[in-house]
Amino acid sequence: MLKFDFFLLAIFVAAFLSLNSPTLAQDKKAKVACVAFYNIENLYDTIKTQGINDLEFTPTGTNRWNSDKYHSKLANLSKVISGVGNELVKGGPDILGLCEVENRIVLEDLINTSLLKESGYGIVHYDSPDRRGVDVAMIYKKSSFSVLNSTTNRLVMPGQPDFYSRDQLVVTGLLDGEVIHVIVNHWPSRANAPEYRAEAAKLSRRLADSLAQAHVNAKIFVMGDLNDDPVDKSVARILLAKFKTKNVGKGDLFNPYWKLHRDGVGSLAYRDAWNLFDQIIISEPLLNSPSQNWKFHRARVYNPAFLLQKDGPYKGYPFRTFSGGAYTGGYSDHLPVYVFVIKETK
């Protein structure tokens, strides 16, 4: 078993500078934690569920989804998750938001795979009203994070009582003894008009503002597949996730993925172009905390070569489970995103 989920690192100023991180005095030590998000693309079991459009993910459905394919998908996902953030943290992220999960059963199967079992993950999950039966969820290392409270929050479209989408998950807990808040999202797809994502952004902003009002210096991570890039209206003008740290004031949100998007980094590919729909947005206190408290360090997209298609018309795209209707045995059509937070230790 892993005895301690944080790696206690002796980090010198030069090393921090090389990673574009905050500086600490030469003899100081720091704890590092990894907070991540991953759209795992249709993690379904093989059983037809009443009232859910999941027939294609059954043995007799169009995908011929059977136990072999399901367990291969679990093994692939566990390989990815166990590697996220491994330059500083081993055994997978301390906190991982997920979307496109069918139910709690698939999450239990995922965290009990051989590569993840030793990490000791717990689960926060609620069923959403989405017609396809996909939900958001969060898994966390129980040795480094403990849940204090969680809620599921319905996304409603004005004037559309029959609209059903993914709920937004809010989890409050202690990360190594310090209170943090996580909002996990999967905003409506681009098959819907921009107004749908605008409503999702309004809900996320209300949830973040409520947390900030209830908790002094609330440290909030707004994460998810937003189905919009950092520069799009829903993220930049409605959620009000600011691009530059110098413009972030009290009560504001900061989007570290804007710079990555500007530099051409993406988490999914479409029509030979990269989008960065998967983002982790943070509240102002994570930028300006005392060094003894959790503070933002850096943001990344996890994109090792094995996660990318090696040949064919989609060479260089994320290597997904199905492509063009054919089973390819890959991972997901999205890449994981993650941030590190650090704090000085005595």
Short mmCIF file of C-alpha atoms in Angstrom, two decimals:
data_model
loop_
_atom_site.label_atom_id
_atom_site.label_comp_id
_atom_site.label_asym_id
_atom_site.label_seq_id
_atom_site.Cartn_x
_atom_site.Cartn_y
_atom_site.Cartn_z
CA MET A 1 0.00 0.00 0.00
CA LEU A 2 1.03 3.59 -0.55
CA LYS A 3 1.91 4.98 2.85
CA PHE A 4 1.61 8.65 1.88
CA ASP A 5 0.00 10.16 -1.20
CA PHE A 6 1.97 13.38 -1.21
CA PHE A 7 5.64 13.23 -2.03
CA LEU A 8 7.59 15.38 0.37
CA LEU A 9 10.06 17.05 -1.92
CA ALA A 10 13.16 19.05 -1.10
CA ILE A 11 12.88 21.67 -3.81
CA PHE A 12 15.50 24.34 -4.45
CA VAL A 13 14.75 27.72 -5.99
CA ALA A 14 16.38 26.81 -9.30
CA ALA A 15 14.24 23.71 -9.66
CA PHE A 16 11.07 25.69 -9.04
CA LEU A 17 12.09 28.34 -11.54
CA SER A 18 12.69 25.67 -14.17
CA LEU A 19 9.06 24.54 -13.69
CA ASN A 20 7.63 28.09 -13.78
CA SER A 21 6.54 27.72 -10.18
CA PRO A 22 6.46 29.97 -7.15
CA THR A 23 9.78 30.20 -5.34
CA LEU A 24 10.58 29.00 -1.87
CA ALA A 25 13.60 29.70 0.27
CA GLN A 26 16.52 27.40 -0.51
CA ASP A 27 16.16 25.04 2.45
CA LYS A 28 12.36 24.88 2.46
CA LYS A 29 10.42 21.76 1.61
CA ALA A 30 7.08 21.59 -0.13
CA LYS A 31 4.15 19.23 -0.42
CA VAL A 32 2.69 18.73 -3.86
CA ALA A 33 -0.84 17.63 -4.72
CA CYS A 34 -2.35 16.89 -8.12
CA VAL A 35 -5.92 17.87 -9.04
CA ALA A 36 -7.11 16.58 -12.41
CA PHE A 37 -10.03 16.08 -14.77
CA TYR A 38 -10.65 13.46 -17.48
CA ASN A 39 -13.49 12.88 -19.93
CA ILE A 40 -13.25 9.10 -20.17
CA GLU A 41 -15.60 8.77 -23.17
CA ASN A 42 -18.53 6.49 -22.59
CA LEU A 43 -17.57 4.27 -19.69
CA TYR A 44 -20.63 2.01 -19.76
CA ASP A 45 -21.20 -1.41 -18.30
CA THR A 46 -22.65 -4.07 -20.63
CA ILE A 47 -26.17 -4.18 -19.15
CA LYS A 48 -29.22 -2.41 -20.63
CA THR A 49 -30.63 0.08 -18.12
CA GLN A 50 -34.34 0.90 -18.18
CA GLY A 51 -35.03 4.46 -19.33
CA ILE A 52 -31.48 5.09 -20.56
CA ASN A 53 -30.33 5.25 -24.19
CA ASP A 54 -27.49 2.78 -23.69
CA LEU A 55 -28.49 -0.06 -26.02
CA GLU A 56 -25.42 0.48 -28.22
CA PHE A 57 -23.25 -0.39 -25.19
CA THR A 58 -24.64 -3.90 -24.80
CA PRO A 59 -23.52 -7.19 -26.39
CA THR A 60 -26.34 -7.02 -28.95
CA GLY A 61 -26.03 -3.27 -29.64
CA THR A 62 -24.23 -1.61 -32.52
CA ASN A 63 -20.94 -1.48 -30.60
CA ARG A 64 -21.10 -5.16 -29.61
CA TRP A 65 -20.04 -3.97 -26.18
CA ASN A 66 -19.06 -7.05 -24.17
CA SER A 67 -17.07 -7.95 -21.06
CA ASP A 68 -13.76 -8.19 -22.93
CA LYS A 69 -14.11 -4.70 -24.38
CA TYR A 70 -15.33 -3.31 -21.06
CA HIS A 71 -12.40 -4.69 -19.07
CA SER A 72 -9.97 -3.56 -21.77
CA LYS A 73 -11.42 -0.06 -21.44
CA LEU A 74 -10.98 -0.18 -17.65
CA ALA A 75 -7.36 -1.33 -18.00
CA ASN A 76 -6.63 1.43 -20.51
CA LEU A 77 -8.18 4.13 -18.34
CA SER A 78 -6.32 2.96 -15.25
CA LYS A 79 -3.05 3.16 -17.19
CA VAL A 80 -3.80 6.77 -18.04
CA ILE A 81 -5.02 7.81 -14.60
CA SER A 82 -2.07 6.22 -12.81
CA GLY A 83 0.28 8.28 -14.98
CA VAL A 84 -1.37 11.70 -14.65
CA GLY A 85 0.93 14.04 -12.75
CA ASN A 86 3.59 11.37 -12.34
CA GLU A 87 6.42 13.88 -12.74
CA LEU A 88 5.69 15.01 -9.18
CA VAL A 89 3.00 12.70 -7.73
CA LYS A 90 2.85 8.91 -8.05
CA GLY A 91 -0.15 6.59 -8.16
CA GLY A 92 -2.51 9.01 -9.90
CA PRO A 93 -3.99 12.39 -8.95
CA ASP A 94 -5.10 13.13 -5.42
CA ILE A 95 -8.39 14.38 -6.83
CA LEU A 96 -9.81 13.45 -10.23
CA GLY A 97 -13.03 14.76 -11.74
CA LEU A 98 -14.59 12.49 -14.35
CA CYS A 99 -17.34 12.69 -16.92
CA GLU A 100 -19.14 10.23 -19.20
CA VAL A 101 -19.52 7.56 -16.52
CA GLU A 102 -22.70 5.51 -16.55
CA ASN A 103 -23.08 4.69 -12.87
CA ARG A 104 -21.31 3.97 -9.62
CA ILE A 105 -20.66 0.34 -10.62
CA VAL A 106 -18.27 1.34 -13.40
CA LEU A 107 -16.45 3.65 -10.99
CA GLU A 108 -16.06 0.84 -8.47
CA ASP A 109 -14.65 -1.38 -11.20
CA LEU A 110 -12.27 1.39 -12.29
CA ILE A 111 -10.78 2.13 -8.88
CA ASN A 112 -10.35 -1.60 -8.23
CA THR A 113 -8.19 -2.22 -11.29
CA SER A 114 -4.71 -3.47 -10.50
CA LEU A 115 -3.04 -0.14 -11.33
CA LEU A 116 -5.34 1.95 -9.13
CA LYS A 117 -6.29 -0.31 -6.24
CA GLU A 118 -3.23 0.52 -4.13
CA SER A 119 -3.96 4.24 -4.43
CA GLY A 120 -7.06 3.76 -2.28
CA TYR A 121 -9.55 5.90 -4.18
CA GLY A 122 -12.96 6.88 -2.86
CA ILE A 123 -15.95 7.92 -4.98
CA VAL A 124 -18.42 10.81 -5.07
CA HIS A 125 -21.20 10.19 -7.59
CA TYR A 126 -24.85 11.05 -8.20
CA ASP A 127 -27.08 9.93 -11.08
CA SER A 128 -27.90 12.69 -13.56
CA PRO A 129 -31.02 12.96 -15.76
CA ASP A 130 -29.00 12.90 -18.99
CA ARG A 131 -30.81 10.83 -21.64
CA ARG A 132 -27.66 8.83 -22.42
CA GLY A 133 -27.21 8.05 -18.75
CA VAL A 134 -23.77 9.64 -18.44
CA ASP A 135 -22.85 11.45 -15.24
CA VAL A 136 -20.03 13.45 -13.72
CA ALA A 137 -18.18 12.05 -10.70
CA MET A 138 -15.08 12.53 -8.59
CA ILE A 139 -12.60 10.02 -7.23
CA TYR A 140 -10.05 10.90 -4.57
CA LYS A 141 -7.23 9.35 -2.60
CA LYS A 142 -8.67 8.73 0.84
CA SER A 143 -5.24 9.11 2.41
CA SER A 144 -4.90 12.73 1.25
CA PHE A 145 -8.48 14.00 0.85
CA SER A 146 -11.57 13.59 2.99
CA VAL A 147 -15.08 14.61 1.93
CA LEU A 148 -16.99 17.01 4.18
CA ASN A 149 -19.99 17.62 1.94
CA SER A 150 -21.23 17.03 -1.60
CA THR A 151 -24.23 18.17 -3.64
CA THR A 152 -25.57 17.58 -7.12
CA ASN A 153 -26.98 20.62 -8.89
CA ARG A 154 -29.47 20.48 -11.73
CA LEU A 155 -28.87 22.41 -14.96
CA VAL A 156 -32.19 23.92 -16.08
CA MET A 157 -32.88 25.63 -19.40
CA PRO A 158 -35.47 28.43 -19.04
CA GLY A 159 -38.70 27.56 -20.82
CA GLN A 160 -37.57 23.99 -21.56
CA PRO A 161 -38.93 21.67 -18.86
CA ASP A 162 -38.00 18.59 -20.90
CA PHE A 163 -34.33 19.53 -21.17
CA TYR A 164 -32.07 16.99 -19.48
CA SER A 165 -28.31 17.26 -19.09
CA ARG A 166 -25.57 16.44 -16.65
CA ASP A 167 -25.83 17.81 -13.14
CA GLN A 168 -22.93 19.81 -11.72
CA LEU A 169 -21.20 18.14 -8.79
CA VAL A 170 -19.88 20.19 -5.86
CA VAL A 171 -17.54 18.53 -3.36
CA THR A 172 -16.11 20.23 -0.28
CA GLY A 173 -13.39 18.49 1.68
CA LEU A 174 -10.00 18.57 3.34
CA LEU A 175 -6.89 18.26 1.20
CA ASP A 176 -4.16 17.47 3.71
CA GLY A 177 -6.23 19.25 6.35
CA GLU A 178 -7.08 22.37 4.34
CA VAL A 179 -10.60 23.06 3.04
CA ILE A 180 -10.99 23.11 -0.76
CA HIS A 181 -14.00 22.97 -3.07
CA VAL A 182 -14.35 21.19 -6.42
CA ILE A 183 -17.07 21.81 -9.02
CA VAL A 184 -17.16 19.05 -11.66
CA ASN A 185 -18.83 19.88 -14.99
CA HIS A 186 -19.81 18.41 -18.33
CA TRP A 187 -21.51 21.26 -20.17
CA PRO A 188 -23.94 20.63 -23.06
CA SER A 189 -22.31 19.58 -26.31
CA ARG A 190 -21.83 21.72 -29.40
CA ALA A 191 -24.73 19.89 -30.99
CA ASN A 192 -26.71 22.36 -28.85
CA ALA A 193 -26.82 26.13 -29.32
CA PRO A 194 -24.32 28.31 -27.37
CA GLU A 195 -27.16 29.37 -25.04
CA TYR A 196 -27.07 25.93 -23.45
CA ARG A 197 -23.44 26.33 -22.41
CA ALA A 198 -24.19 29.89 -21.33
CA GLU A 199 -26.73 28.53 -18.84
CA ALA A 200 -24.20 25.95 -17.64
CA ALA A 201 -21.64 28.73 -17.13
CA LYS A 202 -24.19 30.76 -15.13
CA LEU A 203 -24.84 27.78 -12.87
CA SER A 204 -21.11 27.17 -12.32
CA ARG A 205 -20.60 30.83 -11.50
CA ARG A 206 -23.49 30.83 -9.02
CA LEU A 207 -22.09 27.75 -7.33
CA ALA A 208 -18.61 29.29 -7.11
CA ASP A 209 -19.99 32.58 -5.77
CA SER A 210 -22.04 30.71 -3.15
CA LEU A 211 -18.94 28.87 -1.97
CA ALA A 212 -16.98 32.13 -1.82
CA GLN A 213 -19.70 33.75 0.27
CA ALA A 214 -19.94 30.82 2.66
CA HIS A 215 -16.19 30.31 3.13
CA VAL A 216 -13.58 33.01 3.67
CA ASN A 217 -10.82 32.77 1.02
CA ALA A 218 -12.55 29.79 -0.57
CA LYS A 219 -10.17 27.68 -2.67
CA ILE A 220 -12.27 26.52 -5.59
CA PHE A 221 -11.46 24.32 -8.58
CA VAL A 222 -14.02 24.61 -11.40
CA MET A 223 -13.21 21.70 -13.70
CA GLY A 224 -14.73 19.84 -16.57
CA ASP A 225 -15.39 19.30 -20.22
CA LEU A 226 -16.91 22.69 -20.95
CA ASN A 227 -17.41 22.06 -24.70
CA ASP A 228 -15.99 25.54 -25.22
CA ASP A 229 -12.45 26.91 -25.34
CA PRO A 230 -11.05 29.35 -22.75
CA VAL A 231 -11.68 32.30 -25.10
CA ASP A 232 -15.32 31.45 -25.83
CA LYS A 233 -18.14 33.56 -24.42
CA SER A 234 -19.41 30.99 -21.91
CA VAL A 235 -16.01 30.69 -20.21
CA ALA A 236 -14.49 34.14 -20.65
CA ARG A 237 -17.54 36.41 -20.32
CA ILE A 238 -20.17 34.46 -18.37
CA LEU A 239 -18.12 32.28 -16.04
CA LEU A 240 -15.69 35.24 -16.05
CA ALA A 241 -12.54 33.14 -15.92
CA LYS A 242 -9.76 35.67 -16.38
CA PHE A 243 -6.70 35.10 -18.54
CA LYS A 244 -3.95 36.93 -16.67
CA THR A 245 -3.05 36.76 -13.01
CA LYS A 246 -2.50 40.53 -12.82
CA ASN A 247 -6.19 41.06 -13.58
CA VAL A 248 -7.46 38.63 -10.94
CA GLY A 249 -8.93 40.35 -7.89
CA LYS A 250 -10.92 39.25 -4.87
CA GLY A 251 -13.80 37.03 -5.87
CA ASP A 252 -12.41 36.40 -9.35
CA LEU A 253 -11.60 33.17 -11.17
CA PHE A 254 -8.38 32.52 -13.09
CA ASN A 255 -8.07 30.20 -16.10
CA PRO A 256 -4.51 28.85 -16.45
CA TYR A 257 -5.55 27.00 -19.61
CA TRP A 258 -5.89 30.20 -21.63
CA LYS A 259 -2.13 30.36 -22.17
CA LEU A 260 -1.97 26.70 -23.17
CA HIS A 261 -4.80 27.27 -25.65
CA ARG A 262 -3.04 30.33 -27.05
CA ASP A 263 0.07 28.22 -27.54
CA GLY A 264 -1.85 25.61 -29.53
CA VAL A 265 -2.17 22.94 -26.83
CA GLY A 266 -5.42 20.99 -26.87
CA SER A 267 -7.30 18.20 -25.13
CA LEU A 268 -9.29 16.99 -28.14
CA ALA A 269 -8.98 17.23 -31.91
CA TYR A 270 -11.68 17.92 -34.50
CA ARG A 271 -11.29 18.54 -38.23
CA ASP A 272 -7.51 18.72 -37.93
CA ALA A 273 -7.57 21.38 -35.22
CA TRP A 274 -7.08 21.21 -31.46
CA ASN A 275 -9.62 22.43 -28.93
CA LEU A 276 -9.07 22.83 -25.22
CA PHE A 277 -12.55 22.10 -23.88
CA ASP A 278 -11.17 20.38 -20.77
CA GLN A 279 -10.07 22.97 -18.23
CA ILE A 280 -9.42 23.51 -14.54
CA ILE A 281 -10.22 27.05 -13.41
CA ILE A 282 -9.23 28.28 -9.96
CA SER A 283 -10.35 30.94 -7.51
CA GLU A 284 -8.18 33.91 -6.53
CA PRO A 285 -7.09 32.56 -3.10
CA LEU A 286 -5.21 29.73 -4.86
CA LEU A 287 -3.00 32.38 -6.46
CA ASN A 288 -2.35 34.50 -3.38
CA SER A 289 -2.19 32.07 -0.46
CA PRO A 290 0.53 32.19 2.18
CA SER A 291 3.29 29.72 1.38
CA GLN A 292 2.15 27.40 4.19
CA ASN A 293 -1.23 26.88 2.44
CA TRP A 294 -2.16 25.31 -0.88
CA LYS A 295 -1.17 27.52 -3.79
CA PHE A 296 -1.41 27.09 -7.56
CA HIS A 297 1.80 25.77 -9.11
CA ARG A 298 1.16 24.97 -12.80
CA ALA A 299 -1.34 23.53 -15.29
CA ARG A 300 -0.78 20.83 -17.89
CA VAL A 301 -2.46 18.55 -20.43
CA TYR A 302 -1.42 14.90 -20.12
CA ASN A 303 -0.47 13.87 -23.65
CA PRO A 304 2.11 11.05 -23.77
CA ALA A 305 2.62 9.39 -27.16
CA PHE A 306 0.63 6.26 -26.27
CA LEU A 307 -2.54 8.37 -25.94
CA LEU A 308 -2.35 9.52 -29.57
CA GLN A 309 -3.40 7.70 -32.74
CA LYS A 310 -0.27 6.45 -34.48
CA ASP A 311 -1.50 6.14 -38.08
CA GLY A 312 -4.43 6.48 -40.42
CA PRO A 313 -6.57 9.54 -41.19
CA TYR A 314 -6.71 10.46 -37.49
CA LYS A 315 -2.98 10.22 -36.84
CA GLY A 316 -2.06 12.50 -33.93
CA TYR A 317 -5.63 12.65 -32.58
CA PRO A 318 -6.44 11.19 -29.16
CA PHE A 319 -6.58 7.38 -29.48
CA ARG A 320 -10.21 6.56 -28.72
CA THR A 321 -12.17 3.39 -28.04
CA PHE A 322 -14.24 3.61 -31.24
CA SER A 323 -13.35 5.49 -34.41
CA GLY A 324 -15.60 5.80 -37.43
CA GLY A 325 -17.95 3.26 -35.88
CA ALA A 326 -15.22 0.62 -35.57
CA TYR A 327 -13.73 -0.65 -32.32
CA THR A 328 -10.09 0.45 -32.05
CA GLY A 329 -9.38 -0.40 -28.41
CA GLY A 330 -8.02 3.00 -27.43
CA TYR A 331 -8.53 5.24 -24.44
CA SER A 332 -10.74 8.31 -24.95
CA ASP A 333 -11.38 11.09 -27.44
CA HIS A 334 -10.16 13.54 -24.77
CA LEU A 335 -6.85 13.97 -22.97
CA PRO A 336 -6.70 14.52 -19.20
CA VAL A 337 -5.85 17.92 -17.74
CA TYR A 338 -4.26 18.53 -14.37
CA VAL A 339 -2.86 21.17 -12.05
CA PHE A 340 -0.37 20.97 -9.23
CA VAL A 341 -0.80 22.87 -5.99
CA ILE A 342 2.03 23.24 -3.49
CA LYS A 343 2.59 24.36 0.05
CA GLU A 344 5.62 24.90 2.20
CA THR A 345 6.20 22.47 5.05
CA LYS A 346 7.89 23.29 8.32
#
